[in-house]
mmCIF file of C-alpha atoms in Angstrom:
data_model
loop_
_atom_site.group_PDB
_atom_site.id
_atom_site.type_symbol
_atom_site.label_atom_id
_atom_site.label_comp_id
_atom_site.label_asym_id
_atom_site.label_seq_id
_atom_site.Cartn_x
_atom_site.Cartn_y
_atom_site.Cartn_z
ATOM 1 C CA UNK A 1 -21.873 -1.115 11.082
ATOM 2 C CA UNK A 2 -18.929 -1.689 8.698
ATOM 3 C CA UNK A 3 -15.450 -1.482 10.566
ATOM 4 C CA UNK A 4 -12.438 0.268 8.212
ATOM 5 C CA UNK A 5 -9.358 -1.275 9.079
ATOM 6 C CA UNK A 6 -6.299 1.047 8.113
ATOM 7 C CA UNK A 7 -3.130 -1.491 8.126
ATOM 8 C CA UNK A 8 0.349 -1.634 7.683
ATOM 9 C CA UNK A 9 2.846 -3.840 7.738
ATOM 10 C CA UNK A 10 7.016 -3.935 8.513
ATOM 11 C CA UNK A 11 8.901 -6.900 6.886
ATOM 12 C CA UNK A 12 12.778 -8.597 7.186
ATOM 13 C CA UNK A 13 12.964 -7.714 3.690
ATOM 14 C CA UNK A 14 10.705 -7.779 0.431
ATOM 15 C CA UNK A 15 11.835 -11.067 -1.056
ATOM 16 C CA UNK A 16 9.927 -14.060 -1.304
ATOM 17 C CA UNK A 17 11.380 -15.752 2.160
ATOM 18 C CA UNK A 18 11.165 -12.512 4.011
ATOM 19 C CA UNK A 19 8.142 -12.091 6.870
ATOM 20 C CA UNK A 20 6.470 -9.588 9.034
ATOM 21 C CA UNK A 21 8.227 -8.217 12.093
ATOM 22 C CA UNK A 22 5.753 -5.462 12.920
ATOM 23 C CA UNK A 23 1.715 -5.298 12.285
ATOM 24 C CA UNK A 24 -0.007 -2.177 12.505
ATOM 25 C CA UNK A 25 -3.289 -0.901 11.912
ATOM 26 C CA UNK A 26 -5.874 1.510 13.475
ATOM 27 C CA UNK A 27 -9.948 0.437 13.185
ATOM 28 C CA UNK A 28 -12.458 2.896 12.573
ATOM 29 C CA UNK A 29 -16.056 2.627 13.547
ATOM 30 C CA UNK A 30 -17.859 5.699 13.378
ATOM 31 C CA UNK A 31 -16.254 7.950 16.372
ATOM 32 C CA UNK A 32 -14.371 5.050 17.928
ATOM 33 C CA UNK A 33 -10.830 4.261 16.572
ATOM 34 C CA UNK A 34 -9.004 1.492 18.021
ATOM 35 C CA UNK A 35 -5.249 1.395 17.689
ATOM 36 C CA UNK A 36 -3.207 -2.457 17.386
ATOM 37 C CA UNK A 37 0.839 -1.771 16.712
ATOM 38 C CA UNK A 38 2.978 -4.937 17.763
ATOM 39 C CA UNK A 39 6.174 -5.879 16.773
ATOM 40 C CA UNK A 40 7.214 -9.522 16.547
ATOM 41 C CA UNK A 41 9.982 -12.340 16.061
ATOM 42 C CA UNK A 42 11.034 -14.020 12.842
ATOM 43 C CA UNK A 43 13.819 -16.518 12.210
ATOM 44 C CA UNK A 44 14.744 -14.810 9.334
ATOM 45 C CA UNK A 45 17.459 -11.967 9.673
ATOM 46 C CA UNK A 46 16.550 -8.603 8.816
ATOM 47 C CA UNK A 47 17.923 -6.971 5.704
ATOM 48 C CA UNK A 48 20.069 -4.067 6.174
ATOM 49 C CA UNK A 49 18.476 -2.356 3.603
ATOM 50 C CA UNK A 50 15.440 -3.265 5.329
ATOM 51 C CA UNK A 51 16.208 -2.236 8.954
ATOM 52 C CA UNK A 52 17.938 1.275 7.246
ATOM 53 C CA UNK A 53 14.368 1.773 6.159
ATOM 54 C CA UNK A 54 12.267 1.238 9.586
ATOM 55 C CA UNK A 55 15.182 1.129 12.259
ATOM 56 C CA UNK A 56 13.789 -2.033 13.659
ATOM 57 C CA UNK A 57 17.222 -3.964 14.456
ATOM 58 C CA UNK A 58 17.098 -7.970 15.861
ATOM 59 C CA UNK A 59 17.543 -6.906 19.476
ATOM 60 C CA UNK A 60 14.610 -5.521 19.339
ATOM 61 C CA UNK A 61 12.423 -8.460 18.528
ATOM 62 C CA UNK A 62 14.283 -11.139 19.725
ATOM 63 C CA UNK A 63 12.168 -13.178 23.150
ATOM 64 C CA UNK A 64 8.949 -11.734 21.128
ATOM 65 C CA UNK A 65 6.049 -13.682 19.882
ATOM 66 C CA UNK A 66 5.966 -14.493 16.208
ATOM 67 C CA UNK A 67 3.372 -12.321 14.267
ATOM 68 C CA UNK A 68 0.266 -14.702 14.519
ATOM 69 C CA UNK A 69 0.953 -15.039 18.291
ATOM 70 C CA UNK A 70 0.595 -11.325 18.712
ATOM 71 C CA UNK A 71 -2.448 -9.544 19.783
ATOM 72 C CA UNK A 72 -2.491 -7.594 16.731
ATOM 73 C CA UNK A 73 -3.052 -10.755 14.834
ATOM 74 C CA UNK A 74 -5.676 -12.450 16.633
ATOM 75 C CA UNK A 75 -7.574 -8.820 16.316
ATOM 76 C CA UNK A 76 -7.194 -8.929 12.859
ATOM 77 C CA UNK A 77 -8.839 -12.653 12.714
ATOM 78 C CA UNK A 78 -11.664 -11.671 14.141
ATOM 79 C CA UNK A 79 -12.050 -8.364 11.672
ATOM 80 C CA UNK A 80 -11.846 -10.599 8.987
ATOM 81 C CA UNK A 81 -15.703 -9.799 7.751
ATOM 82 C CA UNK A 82 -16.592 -9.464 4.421
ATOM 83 C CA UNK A 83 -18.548 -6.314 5.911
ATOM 84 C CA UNK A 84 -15.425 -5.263 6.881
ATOM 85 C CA UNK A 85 -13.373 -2.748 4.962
ATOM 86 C CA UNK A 86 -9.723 -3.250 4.707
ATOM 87 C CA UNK A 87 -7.481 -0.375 3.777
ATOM 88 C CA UNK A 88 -3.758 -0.472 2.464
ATOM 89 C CA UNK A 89 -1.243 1.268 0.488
ATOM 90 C CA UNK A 90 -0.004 -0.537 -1.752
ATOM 91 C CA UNK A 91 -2.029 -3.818 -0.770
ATOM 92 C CA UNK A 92 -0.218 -6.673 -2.434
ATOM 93 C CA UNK A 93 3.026 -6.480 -0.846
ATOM 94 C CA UNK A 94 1.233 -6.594 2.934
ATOM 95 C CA UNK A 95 -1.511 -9.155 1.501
ATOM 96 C CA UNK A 96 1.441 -11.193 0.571
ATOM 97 C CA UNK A 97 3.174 -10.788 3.759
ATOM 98 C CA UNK A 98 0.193 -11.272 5.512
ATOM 99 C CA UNK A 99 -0.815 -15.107 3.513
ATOM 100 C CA UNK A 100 2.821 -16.048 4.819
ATOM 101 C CA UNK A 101 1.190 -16.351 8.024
ATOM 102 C CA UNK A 102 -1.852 -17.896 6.664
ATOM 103 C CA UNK A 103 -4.004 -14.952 6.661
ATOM 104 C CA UNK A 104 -6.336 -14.359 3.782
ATOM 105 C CA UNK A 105 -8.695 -11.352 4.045
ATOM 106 C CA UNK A 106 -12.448 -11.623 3.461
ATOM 107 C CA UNK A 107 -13.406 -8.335 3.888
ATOM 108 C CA UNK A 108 -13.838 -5.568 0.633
ATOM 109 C CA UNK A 109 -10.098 -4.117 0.091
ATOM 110 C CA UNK A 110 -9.201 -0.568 -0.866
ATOM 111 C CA UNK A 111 -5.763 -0.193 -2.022
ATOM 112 C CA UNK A 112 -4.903 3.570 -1.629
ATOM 113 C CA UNK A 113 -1.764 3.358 -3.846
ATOM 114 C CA UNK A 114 -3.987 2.486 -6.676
ATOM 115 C CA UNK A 115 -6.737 4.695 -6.006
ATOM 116 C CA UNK A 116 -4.334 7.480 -6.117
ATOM 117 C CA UNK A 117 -2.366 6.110 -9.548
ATOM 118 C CA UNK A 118 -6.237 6.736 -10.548
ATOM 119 C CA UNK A 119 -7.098 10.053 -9.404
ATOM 120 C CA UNK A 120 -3.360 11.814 -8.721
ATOM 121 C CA UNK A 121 -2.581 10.868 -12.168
ATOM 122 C CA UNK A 122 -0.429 14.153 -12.665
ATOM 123 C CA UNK A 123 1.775 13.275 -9.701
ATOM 124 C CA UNK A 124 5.354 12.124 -10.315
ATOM 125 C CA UNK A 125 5.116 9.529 -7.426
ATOM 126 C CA UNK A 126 2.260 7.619 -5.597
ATOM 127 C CA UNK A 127 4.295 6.763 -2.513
ATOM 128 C CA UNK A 128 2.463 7.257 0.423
ATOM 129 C CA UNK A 129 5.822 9.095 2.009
ATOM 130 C CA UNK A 130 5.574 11.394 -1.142
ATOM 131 C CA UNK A 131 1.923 12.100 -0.553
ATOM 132 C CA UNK A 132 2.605 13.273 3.285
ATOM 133 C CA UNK A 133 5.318 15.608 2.170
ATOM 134 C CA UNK A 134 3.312 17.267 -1.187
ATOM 135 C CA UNK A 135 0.041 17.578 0.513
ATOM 136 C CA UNK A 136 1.099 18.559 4.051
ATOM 137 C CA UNK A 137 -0.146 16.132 5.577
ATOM 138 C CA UNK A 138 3.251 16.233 7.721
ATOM 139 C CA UNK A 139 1.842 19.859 9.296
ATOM 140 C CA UNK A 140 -1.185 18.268 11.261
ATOM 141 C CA UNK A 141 -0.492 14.350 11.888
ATOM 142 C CA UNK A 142 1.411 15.275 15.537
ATOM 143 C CA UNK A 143 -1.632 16.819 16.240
ATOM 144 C CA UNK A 144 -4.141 13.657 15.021
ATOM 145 C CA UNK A 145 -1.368 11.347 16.580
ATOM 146 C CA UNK A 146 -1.566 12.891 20.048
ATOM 147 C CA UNK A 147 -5.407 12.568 19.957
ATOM 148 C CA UNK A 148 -5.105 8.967 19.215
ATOM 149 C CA UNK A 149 -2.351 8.350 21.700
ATOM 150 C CA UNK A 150 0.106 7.301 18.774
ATOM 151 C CA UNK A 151 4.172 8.097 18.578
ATOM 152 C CA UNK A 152 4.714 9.193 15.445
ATOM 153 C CA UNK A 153 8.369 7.621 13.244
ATOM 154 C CA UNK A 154 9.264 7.719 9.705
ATOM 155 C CA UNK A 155 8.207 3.968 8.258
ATOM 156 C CA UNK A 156 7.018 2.885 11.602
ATOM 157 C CA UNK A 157 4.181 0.476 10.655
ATOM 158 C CA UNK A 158 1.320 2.435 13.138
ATOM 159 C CA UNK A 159 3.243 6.115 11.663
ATOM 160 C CA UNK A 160 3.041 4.871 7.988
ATOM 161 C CA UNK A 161 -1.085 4.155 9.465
ATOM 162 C CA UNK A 162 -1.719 7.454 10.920
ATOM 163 C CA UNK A 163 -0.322 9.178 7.371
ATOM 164 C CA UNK A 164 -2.991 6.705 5.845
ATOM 165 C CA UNK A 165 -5.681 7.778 8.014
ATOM 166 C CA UNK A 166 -4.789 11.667 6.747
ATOM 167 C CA UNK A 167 -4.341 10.523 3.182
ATOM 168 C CA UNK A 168 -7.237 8.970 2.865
ATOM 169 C CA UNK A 169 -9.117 11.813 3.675
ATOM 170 C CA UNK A 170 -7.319 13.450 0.682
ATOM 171 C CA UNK A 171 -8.638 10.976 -1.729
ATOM 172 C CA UNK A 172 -12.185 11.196 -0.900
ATOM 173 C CA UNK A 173 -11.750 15.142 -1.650
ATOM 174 C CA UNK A 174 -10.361 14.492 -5.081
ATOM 175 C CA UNK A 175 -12.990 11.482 -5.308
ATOM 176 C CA UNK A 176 -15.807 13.888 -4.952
ATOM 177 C CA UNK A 177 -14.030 16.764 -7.370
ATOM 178 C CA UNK A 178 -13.669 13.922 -10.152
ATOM 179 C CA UNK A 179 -16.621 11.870 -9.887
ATOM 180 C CA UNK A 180 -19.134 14.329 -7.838
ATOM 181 C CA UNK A 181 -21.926 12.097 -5.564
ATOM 182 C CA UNK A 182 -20.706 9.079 -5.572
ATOM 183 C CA UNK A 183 -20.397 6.241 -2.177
ATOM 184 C CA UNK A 184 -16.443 6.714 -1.615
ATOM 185 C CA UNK A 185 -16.118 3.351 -0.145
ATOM 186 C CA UNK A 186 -18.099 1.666 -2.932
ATOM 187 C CA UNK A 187 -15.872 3.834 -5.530
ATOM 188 C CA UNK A 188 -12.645 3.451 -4.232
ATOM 189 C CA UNK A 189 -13.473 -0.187 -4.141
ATOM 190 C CA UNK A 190 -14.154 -0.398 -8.026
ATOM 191 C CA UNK A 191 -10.793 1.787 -8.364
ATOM 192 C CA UNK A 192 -8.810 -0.582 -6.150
ATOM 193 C CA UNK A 193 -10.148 -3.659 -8.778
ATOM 194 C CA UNK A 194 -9.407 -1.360 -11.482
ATOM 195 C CA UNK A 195 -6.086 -1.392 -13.701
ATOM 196 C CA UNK A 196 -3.973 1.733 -14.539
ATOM 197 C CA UNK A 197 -2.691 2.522 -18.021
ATOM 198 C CA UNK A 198 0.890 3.635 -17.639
ATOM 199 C CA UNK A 199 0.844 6.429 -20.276
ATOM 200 C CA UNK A 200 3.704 8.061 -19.268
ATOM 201 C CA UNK A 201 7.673 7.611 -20.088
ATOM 202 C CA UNK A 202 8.984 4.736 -18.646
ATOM 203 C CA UNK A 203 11.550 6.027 -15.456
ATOM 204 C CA UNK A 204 13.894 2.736 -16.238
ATOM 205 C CA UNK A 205 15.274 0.048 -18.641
ATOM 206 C CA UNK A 206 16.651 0.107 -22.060
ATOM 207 C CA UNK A 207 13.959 2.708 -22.951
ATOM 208 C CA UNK A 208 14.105 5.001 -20.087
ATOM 209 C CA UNK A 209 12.489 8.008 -20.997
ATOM 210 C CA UNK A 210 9.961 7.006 -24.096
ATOM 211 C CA UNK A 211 5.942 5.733 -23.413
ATOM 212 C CA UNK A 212 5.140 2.453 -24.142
ATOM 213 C CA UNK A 213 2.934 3.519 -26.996
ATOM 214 C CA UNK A 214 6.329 4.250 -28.387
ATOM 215 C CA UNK A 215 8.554 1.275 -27.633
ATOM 216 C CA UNK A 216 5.906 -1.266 -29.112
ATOM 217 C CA UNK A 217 6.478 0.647 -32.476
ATOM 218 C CA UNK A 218 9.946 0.381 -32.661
ATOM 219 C CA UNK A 219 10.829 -2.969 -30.431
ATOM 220 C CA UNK A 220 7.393 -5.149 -29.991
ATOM 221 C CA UNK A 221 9.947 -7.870 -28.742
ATOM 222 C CA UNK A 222 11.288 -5.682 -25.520
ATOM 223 C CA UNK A 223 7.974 -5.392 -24.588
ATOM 224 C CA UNK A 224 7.505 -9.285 -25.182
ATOM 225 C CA UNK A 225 11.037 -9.652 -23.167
ATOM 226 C CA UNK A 226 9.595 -7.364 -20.306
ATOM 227 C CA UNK A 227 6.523 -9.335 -19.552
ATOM 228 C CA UNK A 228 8.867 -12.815 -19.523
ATOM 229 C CA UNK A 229 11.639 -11.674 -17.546
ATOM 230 C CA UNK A 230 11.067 -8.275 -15.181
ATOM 231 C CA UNK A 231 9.268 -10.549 -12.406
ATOM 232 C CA UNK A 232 10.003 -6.788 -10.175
ATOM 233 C CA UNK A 233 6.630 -5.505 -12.776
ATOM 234 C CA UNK A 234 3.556 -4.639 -11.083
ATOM 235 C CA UNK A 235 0.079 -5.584 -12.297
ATOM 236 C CA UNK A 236 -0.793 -2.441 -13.510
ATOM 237 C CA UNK A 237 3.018 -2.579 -15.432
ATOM 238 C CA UNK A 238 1.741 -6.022 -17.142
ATOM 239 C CA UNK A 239 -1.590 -4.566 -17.998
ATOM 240 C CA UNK A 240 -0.177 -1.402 -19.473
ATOM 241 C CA UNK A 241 1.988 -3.363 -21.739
ATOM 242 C CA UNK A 242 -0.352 -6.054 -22.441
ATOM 243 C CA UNK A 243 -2.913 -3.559 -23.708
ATOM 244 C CA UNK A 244 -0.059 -1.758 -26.166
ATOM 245 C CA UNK A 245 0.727 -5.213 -26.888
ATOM 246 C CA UNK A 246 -2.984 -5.731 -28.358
ATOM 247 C CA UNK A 247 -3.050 -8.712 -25.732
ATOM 248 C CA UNK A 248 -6.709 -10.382 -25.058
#
């Protein structure tokens, strides 16, 4: 039977030097949910910004074992099953984190920030924080942490989990309204591998506030400049303006 692994990661920072300092993730196989949450060392300081975010300070990590000597680790390892299902908001920034300690994931990868981009297309935001305050999912997580035996803190890697767990619960509802009997593994799956047009205004840059159907009328080159220079762009940010672009 296929094990779901619902993971999260807490980092020094988000640049390219910066590395894990807490892994988290809950498996799920049929009834039986096992629960992994361990924080670890790093050499490199913590960002400010960073630590504001998850409240993990250097005191708190320092004697500890570096991520791939933690238990949580070597669990992961030995998930890593292309049977396996691997489960992640917002998947590239934890893959990444996760290949800086020589991790690469076999198993089939649903990324639930760009399942909802696909099918909570009228929301303003895709955060996963967003989604716990505008469906509620705040109102019953003490009760589904309690049954799991989990503490429950804002950006804590095994908290951000749990929300998962209840979000993704959320998207197989709207799955099922928008595509009707479908597998919802084997769907969100295709989503995950599936790119998102931006269609709507852009919320930054010299064109803040117009589509990109509209820039490439007026300034084909900003679009040109974007895709050269805005390394911050996510993939489905390059594909959006690639396609206005007429690119390939």
């Amino acid at each position: 039977m296929a094990k779901y692994v619902l993971l999260d990661t807490e980092t020094t920072g988000a640049g390219e030097n910066d590395r894990i300092i807490q892994l988290g993730f809950m498996v799920l196989e049929g009834k039986n949910v096992e629960v992994y949450n361990d924080l670890c060392y790093s050499e490199v300081p913590i960002a400010i910004p960073a630590m504001e975010t998850h409240g993990i300070t250097p005191e708190m990590i320092e004697g500890l074992p570096t991520c791939r000597e933690t238990g949580a680790f070597r669990a992961l390892e030995g998930l890593n099953d292309p049977e396996n299902i691997l489960i992640i908001h917002n998947a590239p920034f934890d893959l990444g984190m996760l290949a800086k300690e020589n991790f690469t994931s076999r198993m089939r990868l649903i990324d639930t920030l760009r399942c909802a981009k696909h099918l909570f297309d009228d929301e303003e935001a895709h955060r996963l924080q967003y989604f716990r305050y505008r469906l509620g999912l705040y109102k019953i997580e003490q009760a589904e942490a309690q049954a799991l035996g989990i503490e429950v803190k804002a950006h804590d890697a095994i908290g951000d989990v749990l929300v998962l767990k209840l979000f993704l619960s959320e998207l197989r509802k709207r799955l099922a309204e928008r595509f009707g009997e479908v597998n919802p593994i084997d769907k969100m799956v295709e989503l995950t591998q599936t790119p998102v047009f931006y269609a709507r205004p852009l919320k930054f840059g010299k064109y803040k506030g117009k589509t990109l159907s509209e820039i490439v009328e007026s300034d084909r080159g900003y679009l040109s400049w974007m895709l050269g220079n805005m390394e911050s762009l996510d993939e489905d940010m390059r594909y959006s303006i690639n396609v206005v672009l007429g690119n390939g």
